[in-house]
CSV table of C-alpha atoms in Angstrom, one decimal:
chain,number,residue,atom,x,y,z
A,252,SER,CA,45.2,69.3,31.5
A,253,GLN,CA,44.9,66.5,29.2
A,254,GLN,CA,41.6,65.2,30.5
A,255,GLY,CA,38.1,65.8,29.3
A,256,GLU,CA,35.3,67.4,31.3
A,257,GLU,CA,31.9,65.9,31.1
A,258,ASP,CA,28.7,67.9,31.6
A,259,PRO,CA,26.0,67.5,33.2
A,260,GLN,CA,27.4,65.7,36.2
A,261,ALA,CA,24.1,63.9,36.4
A,262,LEU,CA,21.2,63.3,34.1
A,263,SER,CA,17.8,61.6,34.9
A,264,ILE,CA,15.4,60.7,32.1
A,265,GLN,CA,12.7,58.5,31.4
A,266,GLU,CA,12.8,55.2,29.2
A,267,GLY,CA,12.3,56.1,25.5
A,268,GLU,CA,13.8,59.7,25.9
A,269,ASN,CA,17.0,60.7,24.5
A,270,ALA,CA,20.1,61.5,26.5
A,271,THR,CA,22.6,64.1,25.7
A,272,MET,CA,26.0,64.5,27.6
A,273,ASN,CA,28.9,66.8,26.6
A,274,CYS,CA,32.7,66.9,26.9
A,275,SER,CA,35.0,69.7,26.7
A,276,TYR,CA,38.7,69.4,26.5
A,277,LYS,CA,41.6,72.0,26.4
A,278,THR,CA,44.3,71.2,24.0
A,279,SER,CA,44.5,69.8,20.4
A,280,ILE,CA,43.5,66.2,19.7
A,281,ASN,CA,44.0,63.4,17.4
A,282,ASN,CA,40.7,61.5,18.6
A,283,LEU,CA,38.3,61.4,21.4
A,284,GLN,CA,36.9,58.2,23.1
A,285,TRP,CA,33.6,57.8,25.0
A,286,TYR,CA,33.3,54.9,27.5
A,287,ARG,CA,30.6,53.5,29.7
A,288,GLN,CA,31.0,52.2,33.5
A,289,ASN,CA,28.1,50.4,34.9
A,290,SER,CA,27.9,50.3,38.7
A,291,GLY,CA,30.6,48.2,40.2
A,292,ARG,CA,32.4,47.5,37.0
A,293,GLY,CA,35.2,48.5,34.7
A,294,LEU,CA,34.9,51.0,31.8
A,295,VAL,CA,33.8,49.7,28.6
A,296,HIS,CA,34.9,51.4,25.3
A,297,LEU,CA,31.7,52.9,23.4
A,298,ILE,CA,33.0,54.8,20.5
A,299,LEU,CA,36.0,56.6,18.9
A,300,ILE,CA,35.7,59.7,16.8
A,301,ARG,CA,38.8,61.0,15.0
A,302,SER,CA,39.7,64.7,14.6
A,303,ASN,CA,38.8,64.7,11.0
A,304,GLU,CA,35.4,63.5,11.6
A,305,ARG,CA,32.4,65.6,12.7
A,306,GLU,CA,29.8,62.9,13.4
A,307,LYS,CA,29.8,59.1,14.1
A,308,HIS,CA,27.0,56.7,14.8
A,309,SER,CA,27.0,53.3,16.5
A,310,GLY,CA,23.6,51.7,17.0
A,311,ARG,CA,21.7,54.0,19.3
A,312,LEU,CA,24.8,56.2,19.9
A,313,ARG,CA,25.7,59.4,18.0
A,314,VAL,CA,28.9,61.2,18.7
A,315,THR,CA,29.7,64.7,17.3
A,316,LEU,CA,33.0,66.5,17.5
A,317,ASP,CA,33.6,70.3,17.1
A,318,THR,CA,37.3,70.7,17.2
A,319,SER,CA,36.9,74.6,16.9
A,320,LYS,CA,35.2,74.5,20.1
A,321,LYS,CA,37.0,71.8,21.7
A,322,SER,CA,34.0,69.9,22.4
A,323,SER,CA,32.2,66.7,21.9
A,324,SER,CA,28.6,65.3,22.6
A,325,LEU,CA,27.1,61.8,23.0
A,326,LEU,CA,23.6,61.3,22.1
A,327,ILE,CA,21.8,58.0,23.3
A,328,THR,CA,18.5,57.8,21.5
A,329,ALA,CA,15.5,56.0,22.8
A,330,SER,CA,17.2,55.3,26.1
A,331,ARG,CA,16.7,51.9,28.0
A,332,ALA,CA,17.0,51.3,31.8
A,333,ALA,CA,20.1,49.3,30.9
A,334,ASP,CA,21.8,52.6,29.7
A,335,THR,CA,21.9,53.6,33.4
A,336,ALA,CA,25.7,54.2,33.8
A,337,SER,CA,28.3,56.7,34.2
A,338,TYR,CA,29.7,58.0,30.8
A,339,PHE,CA,33.2,59.3,30.4
A,340,CYS,CA,35.0,61.1,27.7
A,341,ALA,CA,38.8,60.7,26.9
A,342,PRO,CA,40.5,62.9,24.3
A,343,TRP,CA,43.7,61.8,22.8
A,344,GLY,CA,46.5,64.0,21.3
A,345,SER,CA,50.0,63.5,20.1
A,346,GLY,CA,51.4,65.1,23.3
A,347,TYR,CA,49.4,63.0,25.5
A,348,SER,CA,51.2,60.1,27.7
A,349,THR,CA,47.9,58.1,28.3
A,350,LEU,CA,44.1,58.3,28.3
A,351,THR,CA,42.9,60.5,31.2
A,352,PHE,CA,39.3,60.7,32.4
A,353,GLY,CA,37.2,63.1,34.2
A,354,LYS,CA,34.3,62.4,36.8
A,355,GLY,CA,31.7,61.5,34.0
A,356,THR,CA,28.1,62.1,33.5
A,357,MET,CA,26.0,59.7,35.7
A,358,LEU,CA,22.9,58.7,33.7
A,359,LEU,CA,19.8,57.5,35.3
A,360,VAL,CA,17.1,56.0,33.2
A,361,SER,CA,13.9,55.2,34.8
A,362,PRO,CA,11.4,52.8,33.7
B,46,ASP,CA,37.0,34.2,28.7
B,47,THR,CA,37.6,37.5,30.6
B,48,ALA,CA,39.8,39.7,28.7
B,49,VAL,CA,41.4,41.6,31.7
B,50,SER,CA,41.0,40.0,34.9
B,51,GLN,CA,42.1,41.4,38.1
B,52,THR,CA,42.1,39.7,41.7
B,53,PRO,CA,40.9,40.1,44.2
B,54,LYS,CA,37.5,41.9,43.6
B,55,TYR,CA,37.3,43.0,47.3
B,56,LEU,CA,39.9,43.7,49.6
B,57,VAL,CA,39.5,44.8,53.1
B,58,THR,CA,42.5,45.3,55.5
B,59,GLN,CA,44.0,47.2,58.4
B,60,MET,CA,46.1,50.4,58.1
B,61,GLY,CA,49.8,49.6,58.0
B,62,ASN,CA,49.3,46.2,56.2
B,63,ASP,CA,50.9,45.2,52.7
B,64,LYS,CA,48.7,44.0,49.9
B,65,SER,CA,48.9,43.2,46.3
B,66,ILE,CA,46.4,43.1,43.5
B,67,LYS,CA,47.0,41.0,40.4
B,68,CYS,CA,46.0,41.7,36.9
B,69,GLU,CA,46.3,39.6,33.7
B,70,GLN,CA,45.3,40.0,30.1
B,71,ASN,CA,44.8,37.4,27.5
B,72,LEU,CA,44.5,40.1,24.6
B,73,GLY,CA,48.1,39.9,23.5
B,74,HIS,CA,48.3,43.7,24.2
B,75,ASP,CA,51.7,45.6,24.8
B,76,THR,CA,50.6,48.0,27.2
B,77,MET,CA,49.0,47.7,30.7
B,78,TYR,CA,47.8,50.3,33.2
B,79,TRP,CA,46.7,50.9,36.6
B,80,TYR,CA,44.0,53.5,37.4
B,81,LYS,CA,42.7,54.5,40.7
B,82,GLN,CA,39.1,55.7,41.2
B,83,ASP,CA,38.2,57.6,44.4
B,84,SER,CA,34.8,57.9,46.0
B,85,LYS,CA,33.9,61.1,43.6
B,86,LYS,CA,34.3,58.8,40.6
B,87,PHE,CA,37.3,60.6,39.4
B,88,LEU,CA,39.6,58.0,37.4
B,89,LYS,CA,43.2,58.8,37.7
B,90,ILE,CA,46.2,57.0,36.0
B,91,MET,CA,48.7,55.7,38.2
B,92,PHE,CA,51.2,53.7,36.1
B,93,SER,CA,51.6,52.3,32.5
B,94,TYR,CA,53.8,49.7,31.4
B,95,ASN,CA,54.8,48.9,27.8
B,96,ASN,CA,56.1,45.3,27.3
B,97,LYS,CA,57.2,45.0,30.7
B,98,GLU,CA,58.8,48.6,30.9
B,99,LEU,CA,57.5,51.4,33.0
B,100,ILE,CA,56.5,54.3,30.9
B,101,ILE,CA,54.3,56.3,33.2
B,102,ASN,CA,54.5,56.8,37.0
B,103,GLU,CA,52.1,59.8,37.7
B,104,THR,CA,53.5,61.0,41.2
B,105,VAL,CA,52.1,58.1,43.0
B,106,PRO,CA,53.6,57.6,46.4
B,107,ASN,CA,56.5,55.1,46.6
B,108,ARG,CA,54.5,52.8,48.7
B,109,PHE,CA,52.8,51.8,45.4
B,110,SER,CA,55.3,49.6,43.4
B,111,PRO,CA,54.1,48.0,40.2
B,112,LYS,CA,55.6,44.8,38.8
B,113,SER,CA,55.4,43.5,35.4
B,114,PRO,CA,56.8,39.8,35.1
B,115,ASP,CA,55.7,39.6,31.6
B,116,LYS,CA,53.7,41.7,29.2
B,117,ALA,CA,50.5,39.8,30.1
B,118,HIS,CA,50.7,40.5,33.9
B,119,LEU,CA,50.8,43.8,35.8
B,120,ASN,CA,50.7,43.6,39.5
B,121,LEU,CA,50.3,46.3,42.1
B,122,HIS,CA,51.9,46.0,45.5
B,123,ILE,CA,51.1,48.6,48.0
B,124,ASN,CA,53.0,48.8,51.4
B,125,SER,CA,52.0,50.4,54.6
B,126,LEU,CA,48.5,51.0,53.6
B,127,GLU,CA,46.7,54.4,54.5
B,128,LEU,CA,43.1,55.2,54.9
B,129,GLY,CA,43.5,57.4,51.9
B,130,ASP,CA,44.4,54.5,49.8
B,131,SER,CA,40.7,53.2,49.9
B,132,ALA,CA,39.4,53.4,46.4
B,133,VAL,CA,38.6,51.2,43.4
B,134,TYR,CA,41.6,50.1,41.5
B,135,PHE,CA,41.3,49.3,37.8
B,136,CYS,CA,43.8,47.4,35.5
B,137,ALA,CA,43.5,48.1,31.9
B,138,SER,CA,45.2,47.1,28.6
B,139,SER,CA,45.6,48.4,25.2
B,140,PRO,CA,47.3,47.2,21.9
B,141,ARG,CA,50.0,49.9,22.0
B,142,VAL,CA,50.7,53.4,23.3
B,143,GLY,CA,51.4,56.2,21.0
B,144,PRO,CA,50.2,58.9,18.6
B,145,ARG,CA,47.5,56.5,17.3
B,146,THR,CA,46.4,55.0,20.7
B,147,GLU,CA,43.6,52.7,20.6
B,148,LYS,CA,40.8,51.9,22.8
B,149,LEU,CA,41.5,50.5,26.6
B,150,PHE,CA,40.1,47.3,27.8
B,151,PHE,CA,39.4,47.4,31.6
B,152,GLY,CA,39.2,44.9,34.3
B,153,SER,CA,36.3,44.7,36.7
B,154,GLY,CA,38.2,46.6,39.5
B,155,THR,CA,39.3,45.8,43.0
B,156,GLN,CA,37.7,47.6,46.0
B,157,LEU,CA,40.2,48.4,48.4
B,158,SER,CA,38.9,49.4,52.0
B,159,VAL,CA,41.4,50.4,54.4
B,160,LEU,CA,40.3,50.2,58.0
């Protein structure tokens, strides 16, 4: 399977707390992307991390990649109510035909 | 300007009807996609077109027929709609497809309800 699997399926936190979600995949990859989906909207690309990178930052987002464990994590620091959304990971490898998505992690940030 | 736009946003129809969803991108991308998201939020690839040419058809029933008149447009026609076709359909585009694929840009989705 080429899709990533996000964990946990749902996460509920208070504003100001950090949110961590994880992604596992099964085959070798060239890069891994994270996307956000707000309710009733399409997916929006957040960040891409390449296989030779271990960590990447973008604003309040921090992504790590451990290719030996075939896993990635997305950390959102100082979360806001506006971060409430579903988050999807999408691994990509040379044998892949297209980006494939799992069921995502549904994050709820309460004020 | 909306980068990837699809219409209609909502589509309610009866079983057995034929319907179309349209998608247009103004990003100059070569590759366009149709994804289906079911009620459990699982997002599944249906089709992919690269420069008007079909490159992926993921075992979708032949009642679904994509059409790409040019590389900026990818429409989805569905014949003989069934209850199980109820879902949200997303169009997406990317600059290209290949070993160094880049990020996808998604439309806002078409919620199809088959009654």
